[in-house]
Amino acid sequence: MRTFFSIMSLMTLLFSGSPAAMAQSAPQASDLAELTWLTENDPAAALQTVDAALSEASGDTAADPRLIFDLNNLKADLLIRLGKQTEAAELLIGLAKYAIRHRNTLDVDPAPILATAAALFETQGNYRQAGQALTAKLEEQRDGGQGGAVLALTLEELARLSDLLSKPEDAQNYRTAAAKARDHTPVGPSRSDDKGFRAVDVYYATDRARTGKAEPSEFYGYGRGQLELGVATVTIPVDHTPGQVESPSIWRLEFGPSPAKHVVLQSVTPVETDVFYTQLQAEFDGTEKTEAFVFVHGYNVRFDQATKRAAQIAYDMEYGGVPIVYSWPSHGSTYSYVADTAVVQLSARRLSHFLDDLVDRSGATTIHIVAHSMGNRALTEALELMALRRGVQAGDPPVLGQVLFAAPDVDAGLFAEMIPTFRPLAQRLTLYASESDWALVTSRKLHGDAPRAGQGGEDTLAVPMIDSIDMSALGEDMLAHSYFADDANALADMMALFWQNAAPMLRCGLIEDRASQEAIPVWRYEPGSCFDQHLIDVLAMLRRLNVTSPEDIQAALAKTIQDAELRANLESVVMRIAGQ
């Protein structure tokens, strides 16, 4: 069956050891489209295909857990379509356990999986197993630091199942516990670290459709909806490791959420447009820095993941402005690449209007934008439309601050053609690329070997009007596709841009690697020379104090850094960034 070999070829891409090896066996977009077609039109054939793929993958010790998870998730969906509800429920229980074992790799909340399993068991009249699934769900929600209102919903479901099982005493106990959970004060928007965590409010815009589910991690799905605005609260532990989005471990919580060990999406609150901008403007009251940054996520990212990533970037940079995420309807699945490419362009038009409104109504005097992977398809088109509507010309005052294209999964030729149109919108354009980025190598093969704008090494794009930075040194595996947020060195470089609009030759760790035939420089990042986290802390402090003069920089460093050698090294780096 041809689709089986297409999946195997895709797995080879994800499991093999180098971009060169991947280039030999890449699938075509039509292969992935065929799997999508089979899933929708011939679920029995699709199920055979997925079973064969899983059977072969089970013997591969290098198999990526993300693909294994997605294939099993697809299998469960196919079983449901074929009316095999009990088999699907049992598979989902196993899948939830798999998600627990691979928390840090998958960043998947097992609770919704367990909820689906419980619902399937109930449809078959198996109330006992439904209750077991809901009990496991409740434990996950407690361990994940979810608020009382979320816990109460699960407790009420357990009470209802207890009634069906003719266990009135258990039902009453669950209802009493639900009432206590609802009365518990939820995590608020305070940024205090008294409880071992800090809450980060992330403003959001999304054209995802709501799922109708109460859990924050499942509030928005992958269906297309209309543009909706709101505020999400993410909690981050104070001992958080920069660059990481920690997932919960198994540790016991009662009704009081205390997410001091992992990053948790605590709440999602949609608001009307006028309220959104009124609240956003209020964020800048009494502050000198009226600044925000917008994060546009890439392929294979759910709403909750995008929101947590935006919060992590803001937290790790000790960002003094307001983080905003634009979340388009990515399926959040490795096998849905084709579906994601189809929807991202529609989102580009909505993103364009949102950015216009943000400039005109947010109250922010500086708005930076960071787009990742396929999200750059939405951003480049949005910026082009925005520039054309505004009629901007070279030399016009920029309406945006820094615009960073991280690992853009965009045709390199198209990207280069679009730059002159939207260049006047921003203070500076920066391209982060990598030759170690497996996802972009895969995308290149899916697009008929057309170069992608985010590929580095000898393929690093060198065109006028944009600074091209080869970040290949920061990663050699699948995680390299998120190097811009997973590495403190990359975050420090972003901070230098946000602080001083510093040109590449002034920033730490950037070396002019080569020049194109048109004498356009390409920069290469060399990690290990920038004191990474120390530099982030110093730049955050200087931004917070609004310090830019040499005298004030020296005075601030003298007050805060006791180690004379470290202070001298950081002073040299910071002075160069400041153009001194």
XYZ file of C-alpha atoms in Angstrom:
580
model
C 0.000 0.000 0.000
C 1.673 3.230 -1.154
C 0.508 5.340 1.770
C 2.252 2.957 4.169
C 5.582 3.619 2.493
C 4.825 7.353 2.501
C 4.423 7.281 6.267
C 7.567 5.226 6.633
C 9.450 7.734 4.532
C 8.149 10.530 6.748
C 9.285 8.586 9.806
C 12.705 8.157 8.227
C 12.914 11.928 7.988
C 12.141 12.322 11.659
C 14.429 9.543 12.897
C 17.513 9.744 10.691
C 20.764 11.303 11.852
C 21.435 14.174 9.478
C 19.831 16.514 6.952
C 21.857 14.841 4.197
C 20.404 11.438 5.047
C 16.909 12.852 5.059
C 17.222 14.256 1.587
C 17.400 10.744 0.117
C 13.959 9.529 1.160
C 11.677 12.525 1.591
C 7.979 12.133 0.762
C 6.060 14.365 -1.578
C 3.207 16.540 -0.372
C 0.862 14.314 -2.380
C 1.758 11.344 -0.137
C 0.683 13.184 2.977
C -2.412 14.425 1.174
C -3.280 10.811 0.349
C -3.171 9.863 4.025
C -5.494 12.783 4.763
C -7.842 11.631 1.999
C -7.878 8.043 3.276
C -8.594 9.233 6.805
C -11.641 11.144 5.623
C -12.935 8.736 2.971
C -11.723 5.212 3.754
C -11.010 4.935 7.490
C -10.627 1.136 7.325
C -7.782 1.443 4.792
C -6.279 4.306 6.760
C -6.379 2.178 9.917
C -4.456 -0.617 8.191
C -1.883 1.924 7.042
C -1.431 3.402 10.509
C -1.223 -0.057 12.131
C 1.526 -1.040 9.694
C 3.420 2.162 10.407
C 3.131 1.672 14.161
C 4.228 -1.950 13.891
C 7.387 -0.963 12.074
C 8.047 1.980 14.386
C 7.727 -0.201 17.496
C 11.030 -1.868 16.636
C 12.871 1.413 16.147
C 14.564 2.600 19.350
C 15.174 6.017 17.756
C 11.491 6.589 17.041
C 10.377 10.110 17.884
C 7.670 9.995 20.610
C 5.823 12.881 18.930
C 5.185 10.900 15.766
C 4.292 7.741 17.712
C 1.814 9.756 19.748
C 0.250 11.370 16.683
C -0.102 8.060 14.844
C -1.818 6.493 17.860
C -4.058 9.528 18.189
C -5.013 9.148 14.537
C -5.673 5.442 15.112
C -8.052 6.255 17.979
C -9.933 8.683 15.746
C -10.223 6.048 13.018
C -11.510 3.457 15.506
C -14.211 5.885 16.621
C -15.242 6.477 13.011
C -15.481 2.726 12.518
C -17.736 2.342 15.565
C -15.129 0.579 17.701
C -15.702 2.781 20.738
C -14.405 0.444 23.457
C -11.236 -0.347 21.529
C -10.702 3.379 20.953
C -11.230 4.122 24.652
C -8.716 1.484 25.713
C -6.200 2.868 23.209
C -6.703 6.384 24.586
C -6.033 5.191 28.133
C -2.728 3.788 26.898
C -2.056 6.994 24.969
C -2.585 9.099 28.101
C -0.044 6.936 29.930
C 2.354 7.372 26.998
C 1.914 11.154 27.225
C 2.721 10.982 30.942
C 5.909 8.983 30.306
C 7.049 11.449 27.640
C 5.836 14.694 29.205
C 8.836 16.867 28.424
C 9.041 15.739 24.799
C 5.340 15.830 23.975
C 4.057 18.715 26.131
C 0.600 17.119 25.892
C -2.021 17.394 28.630
C -3.257 13.832 29.342
C -6.468 15.064 31.022
C -8.476 15.704 27.806
C -7.402 12.301 26.453
C -8.720 10.625 29.589
C -11.949 12.642 29.329
C -12.526 11.357 25.793
C -11.857 7.787 26.924
C -14.366 8.198 29.766
C -17.032 9.480 27.378
C -16.478 6.534 25.016
C -16.708 4.001 27.849
C -19.937 5.622 29.011
C -21.529 5.340 25.564
C -20.976 1.581 25.836
C -22.538 1.444 29.287
C -19.196 0.728 30.947
C -19.605 3.186 33.817
C -16.920 1.600 35.998
C -14.136 2.101 33.440
C -15.509 5.559 32.648
C -15.154 6.423 36.332
C -11.606 5.102 36.426
C -10.696 7.277 33.458
C -12.246 10.347 35.104
C -10.422 9.623 38.363
C -7.148 9.531 36.448
C -8.165 12.777 34.755
C -8.805 14.401 38.138
C -5.351 13.384 39.361
C -3.768 14.912 36.272
C -5.672 18.150 36.772
C -4.594 18.346 40.401
C -0.986 17.541 39.540
C -1.137 20.144 36.785
C -2.208 22.898 39.175
C -5.581 23.514 37.542
C -7.975 25.884 39.264
C -10.927 24.894 41.411
C -13.538 25.581 38.719
C -11.881 23.071 36.374
C -11.554 20.452 39.120
C -15.198 20.944 40.073
C -16.409 20.002 36.598
C -14.595 16.656 36.755
C -15.829 16.001 40.295
C -19.411 16.633 39.174
C -18.930 14.172 36.303
C -17.732 11.590 38.817
C -20.803 12.284 40.943
C -23.053 11.708 37.936
C -21.348 8.393 37.141
C -21.674 7.341 40.788
C -25.429 7.899 40.470
C -25.462 5.656 37.398
C -23.570 3.011 39.365
C -26.094 3.324 42.227
C -23.489 4.626 44.652
C -25.286 7.583 46.304
C -22.706 8.002 49.083
C -19.844 8.364 46.589
C -21.956 10.752 44.531
C -22.573 12.995 47.543
C -18.878 12.995 48.460
C -17.929 14.089 44.942
C -20.543 16.872 44.986
C -19.276 18.131 48.334
C -15.712 18.126 46.995
C -16.878 19.976 43.848
C -18.485 22.707 45.966
C -15.272 23.137 47.971
C -13.224 23.275 44.778
C -15.449 25.994 43.303
C -15.098 28.079 46.455
C -11.318 27.966 46.297
C -9.686 31.237 45.202
C -8.092 30.689 41.798
C -4.643 31.814 40.767
C -4.868 35.520 40.048
C -2.936 37.770 37.699
C -0.375 38.712 40.367
C 3.268 38.343 39.341
C 4.324 37.568 42.908
C 6.729 34.692 43.466
C 5.595 34.078 47.067
C 4.208 30.660 46.109
C 7.136 29.592 43.967
C 5.690 30.738 40.655
C 4.883 33.862 38.708
C 1.811 34.513 36.635
C 2.277 35.987 33.165
C -0.719 37.471 31.386
C -0.522 36.793 27.660
C -2.897 38.742 25.447
C -4.043 36.695 22.490
C -5.730 36.877 19.123
C -6.857 33.673 17.443
C -8.988 32.530 14.559
C -9.319 29.051 16.050
C -12.839 27.849 16.822
C -13.775 27.137 20.429
C -14.171 23.480 21.344
C -16.834 24.027 24.004
C -14.546 22.439 26.607
C -13.850 24.165 29.908
C -10.240 23.062 30.327
C -7.868 25.930 29.438
C -5.600 23.603 27.444
C -8.577 22.514 25.312
C -10.507 25.785 25.111
C -9.555 26.342 21.448
C -9.118 23.542 18.917
C -7.898 23.357 15.338
C -11.166 24.228 13.621
C -11.430 27.514 11.764
C -13.285 30.280 13.535
C -13.612 34.030 13.467
C -10.991 36.301 14.994
C -11.335 36.319 18.769
C -9.386 38.298 21.352
C -8.678 37.584 24.990
C -6.223 37.193 27.847
C -4.608 33.951 29.024
C -2.779 33.493 32.318
C 0.285 31.250 32.343
C 2.173 30.359 35.522
C 5.924 29.816 35.411
C 7.984 28.398 38.296
C 10.588 30.766 39.734
C 13.235 28.045 39.371
C 12.322 27.635 35.702
C 15.193 26.736 33.349
C 15.519 29.406 30.621
C 14.446 28.093 27.239
C 12.300 25.298 28.646
C 8.531 24.893 28.931
C 8.452 22.551 31.895
C 5.678 19.987 31.975
C 4.175 18.713 35.229
C 5.575 15.759 37.088
C 3.483 13.542 39.309
C 3.247 15.424 42.573
C 0.167 15.681 44.733
C -1.927 18.842 44.988
C -5.232 19.265 46.719
C -7.708 21.904 45.587
C -5.296 24.803 45.934
C -3.239 25.197 42.751
C 0.451 25.748 43.440
C 2.182 25.256 40.084
C 5.708 25.841 41.372
C 7.365 23.140 39.283
C 6.013 23.502 35.756
C 4.552 25.880 33.204
C 0.752 25.772 33.258
C -1.935 27.517 31.218
C -4.224 28.450 34.091
C -7.009 30.372 32.379
C -8.319 31.566 29.017
C -10.655 34.556 29.015
C -12.142 35.816 25.719
C -13.081 39.506 25.742
C -14.793 41.913 23.380
C -12.609 43.986 21.079
C -13.083 47.295 22.902
C -12.409 45.650 26.265
C -9.286 43.988 24.880
C -7.730 47.269 23.810
C -8.848 49.096 26.948
C -7.157 46.453 29.089
C -4.083 46.516 26.888
C -3.790 50.287 27.165
C -4.118 50.001 30.951
C -1.017 47.772 31.002
C 1.038 50.826 30.032
C -0.367 53.207 32.655
C 2.447 54.578 34.759
C 5.178 52.831 32.776
C 7.983 54.350 30.740
C 8.227 51.403 28.362
C 5.028 51.233 26.309
C 6.181 48.170 24.455
C 4.745 44.814 23.329
C 5.852 41.837 21.306
C 3.706 39.539 19.181
C 4.574 35.850 18.832
C 3.220 33.939 15.811
C 3.731 30.190 16.249
C 4.527 27.596 13.613
C 3.283 24.238 12.325
C 2.274 21.473 14.735
C 1.458 23.801 17.652
C -1.698 23.855 19.769
C -3.185 27.002 21.302
C -1.991 26.136 24.807
C 1.542 25.416 23.581
C 1.709 28.733 21.723
C 0.508 30.651 24.758
C 2.980 28.953 27.079
C 5.808 29.573 24.611
C 4.983 33.299 24.430
C 4.952 33.452 28.233
C 8.263 31.582 28.413
C 9.952 33.967 25.965
C 8.711 36.997 27.920
C 9.719 35.492 31.253
C 13.159 34.362 30.123
C 13.921 37.779 28.631
C 12.566 39.454 31.796
C 10.540 41.405 29.278
C 9.106 44.633 30.631
C 6.437 44.958 27.957
C 3.296 42.980 27.148
C 3.493 39.546 25.470
C 0.870 38.850 22.792
C 0.329 35.634 20.846
C -1.409 35.197 17.518
C -2.575 31.583 17.248
C -3.770 30.300 13.885
C -5.628 26.951 13.556
C -2.689 24.550 13.390
C -3.780 20.961 14.013
C -0.912 20.442 16.441
C -0.049 17.126 14.803
C 2.920 15.884 12.788
C 0.752 14.250 10.123
C -1.304 17.407 9.501
C 1.331 19.402 7.625
C -0.816 19.650 4.498
C -3.851 20.776 6.501
C -1.771 23.437 8.237
C -0.469 24.806 4.938
C -4.061 25.154 3.723
C -5.287 27.187 6.695
C -2.328 29.436 7.431
C -2.915 31.737 4.443
C -6.457 32.613 5.544
C -5.050 33.450 8.960
C -2.542 35.789 7.293
C -5.329 38.162 6.314
C -6.758 38.198 9.809
C -3.313 38.670 11.304
C -2.784 41.653 9.000
C -5.904 43.430 10.284
C -5.034 42.536 13.875
C -1.586 44.116 13.504
C -3.181 47.270 12.061
C -5.501 47.480 15.062
C -2.657 46.771 17.448
C -0.635 49.667 16.041
C -3.616 52.032 16.121
C -5.369 51.016 19.352
C -3.022 49.221 21.768
C -1.288 52.249 23.255
C 2.099 50.608 22.635
C 4.650 52.912 21.049
C 6.865 49.967 20.085
C 5.593 46.625 18.812
C 8.055 43.831 18.062
C 7.080 40.650 16.200
C 8.604 37.171 16.414
C 7.318 34.514 14.002
C 8.393 30.890 13.932
C 8.418 28.253 11.195
C 5.193 28.110 9.162
C 3.885 31.085 11.129
C 6.150 33.161 8.913
C 3.860 32.390 5.982
C 1.097 34.186 7.827
C 3.392 37.013 8.915
C 5.045 37.749 5.555
C 1.697 37.952 3.781
C 0.189 39.963 6.631
C 3.034 42.468 6.524
C 2.791 42.783 2.749
C -0.954 43.495 2.950
C -0.389 45.918 5.806
C 2.297 47.792 3.871
C 0.119 48.050 0.776
C -2.888 49.326 2.764
C -0.761 51.940 4.482
C 1.076 52.878 1.313
C 4.430 52.899 3.094
C 7.550 53.929 1.237
C 11.266 53.728 1.960
C 12.175 56.440 4.445
C 8.772 56.536 6.158
C 8.844 56.336 9.975
C 8.475 52.656 10.955
C 5.250 51.616 12.692
C 6.823 48.414 14.085
C 9.974 47.769 16.079
C 11.983 44.604 15.495
C 10.560 41.928 13.203
C 12.245 38.535 13.639
C 11.691 35.662 11.209
C 12.783 32.533 13.101
C 13.317 29.407 10.990
C 10.817 30.625 8.370
C 9.152 27.818 6.433
C 8.644 30.105 3.452
C 9.869 29.746 -0.111
C 13.208 31.577 -0.155
C 12.585 33.247 -3.505
C 9.138 34.479 -2.500
C 10.490 35.714 0.825
C 13.181 37.761 -0.915
C 10.640 39.267 -3.327
C 8.317 40.345 -0.507
C 10.926 42.037 1.688
C 11.134 45.374 -0.201
C 7.372 45.851 0.146
C 7.187 45.524 3.924
C 10.723 46.634 4.893
C 9.597 50.234 5.645
C 7.185 48.980 8.320
C 9.940 47.972 10.779
C 13.025 49.366 12.456
C 14.955 46.258 11.491
C 14.288 42.846 9.913
C 16.236 39.823 11.171
C 16.322 36.289 9.776
C 17.384 33.400 12.042
C 18.383 30.343 9.989
C 20.007 26.944 10.591
C 21.443 24.180 8.435
C 20.695 21.766 11.299
C 16.976 22.441 11.103
C 15.459 19.091 10.155
C 11.950 20.437 9.848
C 13.016 22.842 7.115
C 14.923 20.131 5.239
C 11.714 18.106 5.314
C 9.688 21.079 4.108
C 12.112 21.709 1.264
C 11.616 18.175 -0.032
C 7.859 18.485 0.358
C 7.999 21.554 -1.881
C 9.890 20.017 -4.777
C 13.375 20.879 -3.432
C 12.570 24.597 -3.377
C 14.890 26.291 -0.831
C 13.283 27.534 2.383
C 14.093 30.974 3.750
C 15.039 29.553 7.158
C 17.743 27.154 5.980
C 21.259 28.058 7.053
C 24.822 27.144 6.202
C 25.691 27.710 2.569
C 21.965 28.161 1.894
C 21.571 31.117 4.264
C 19.594 33.761 2.434
C 21.614 36.881 1.622
C 19.437 39.698 0.319
C 19.320 43.444 0.947
C 17.232 44.999 3.728
C 17.409 42.068 6.178
C 20.087 40.812 8.593
C 20.659 37.081 8.077
C 21.985 35.160 11.092
C 23.092 31.519 10.740
C 22.235 29.860 14.077
C 23.391 26.363 13.037
C 25.749 26.099 16.023
C 22.829 26.038 18.444
C 21.312 22.703 17.511
C 21.791 19.418 15.700
C 18.524 17.604 16.319
C 14.773 18.003 15.947
C 14.667 20.512 18.774
C 16.834 22.826 16.698
C 13.642 23.965 15.003
C 12.864 25.932 18.180
C 16.412 27.129 18.821
C 15.280 30.754 18.855
C 13.401 30.157 22.124
C 15.150 27.054 23.497
C 18.586 28.623 23.912
C 19.601 31.451 26.227
C 22.160 32.663 23.652
C 19.459 33.247 21.049
C 17.262 34.978 23.613
C 20.149 37.273 24.555
C 20.533 38.245 20.901
C 16.829 39.028 20.688
C 17.131 41.181 23.811
C 19.976 43.178 22.275
C 17.705 43.916 19.343
C 14.788 44.892 21.538
C 16.991 47.106 23.726
C 19.081 49.070 21.241
C 18.119 48.046 17.692
C 21.759 46.954 17.528
C 23.248 46.049 14.158
C 24.791 42.542 13.883
C 28.391 43.783 14.123
C 27.599 45.289 17.538
C 25.904 42.243 19.031
C 27.625 39.530 21.015
C 28.628 36.257 19.344
C 27.921 37.300 15.739
C 30.761 36.902 13.285
C 30.664 37.892 9.633
C 30.825 34.468 8.044
C 30.841 35.375 4.407
C 29.523 37.864 1.921
C 27.342 37.065 -1.065
C 28.333 37.976 -4.597
C 26.484 41.228 -4.014
C 28.667 41.883 -0.915
C 25.734 41.341 1.448
C 27.065 39.919 4.739
C 25.821 36.724 6.334
C 26.419 36.432 10.067
C 27.240 33.278 11.997
C 26.437 32.869 15.674
C 29.159 31.380 17.880
C 27.801 30.358 21.292
C 29.807 30.443 24.483
C 31.159 33.984 24.312
C 28.184 36.012 25.532
C 27.733 34.972 29.182
C 24.192 33.972 28.123
C 22.027 34.163 31.262
C 24.210 36.844 32.874
C 23.820 38.987 29.769
C 20.055 38.449 29.758
C 19.862 39.589 33.385
C 21.993 42.664 32.718
C 20.112 43.700 29.585
C 16.800 43.243 31.395
C 18.016 45.467 34.225
C 19.266 48.183 31.871
C 15.994 48.135 29.954
C 14.028 48.316 33.183
C 16.100 51.289 34.405
C 16.030 52.897 30.953
C 19.819 53.146 31.062
C 21.755 53.848 27.840
C 24.639 56.245 28.574
C 28.147 54.820 29.245
C 28.306 56.398 32.695
C 24.926 55.047 33.760
C 25.733 51.574 32.374
C 28.985 51.462 34.365
C 27.235 52.653 37.521
C 24.434 50.096 37.188
C 26.862 47.222 36.641
C 29.017 48.317 39.564
C 26.003 48.209 41.885
C 24.761 44.794 40.824
C 27.790 42.621 39.860
C 30.365 41.875 42.553
C 32.681 39.688 40.471
C 35.136 42.179 38.934
C 36.163 39.969 36.012
C 32.568 39.130 35.085
C 31.595 42.785 35.407
C 34.417 43.871 33.096
C 33.482 41.252 30.494
C 29.787 42.151 30.579
C 30.589 45.863 30.456
C 32.576 45.339 27.269
C 29.718 43.403 25.665
C 26.997 45.831 26.755
C 28.951 48.925 25.728
C 29.372 47.488 22.245
C 25.656 46.724 21.972
C 24.935 50.298 23.055
C 27.209 51.573 20.298
C 29.857 52.885 22.680
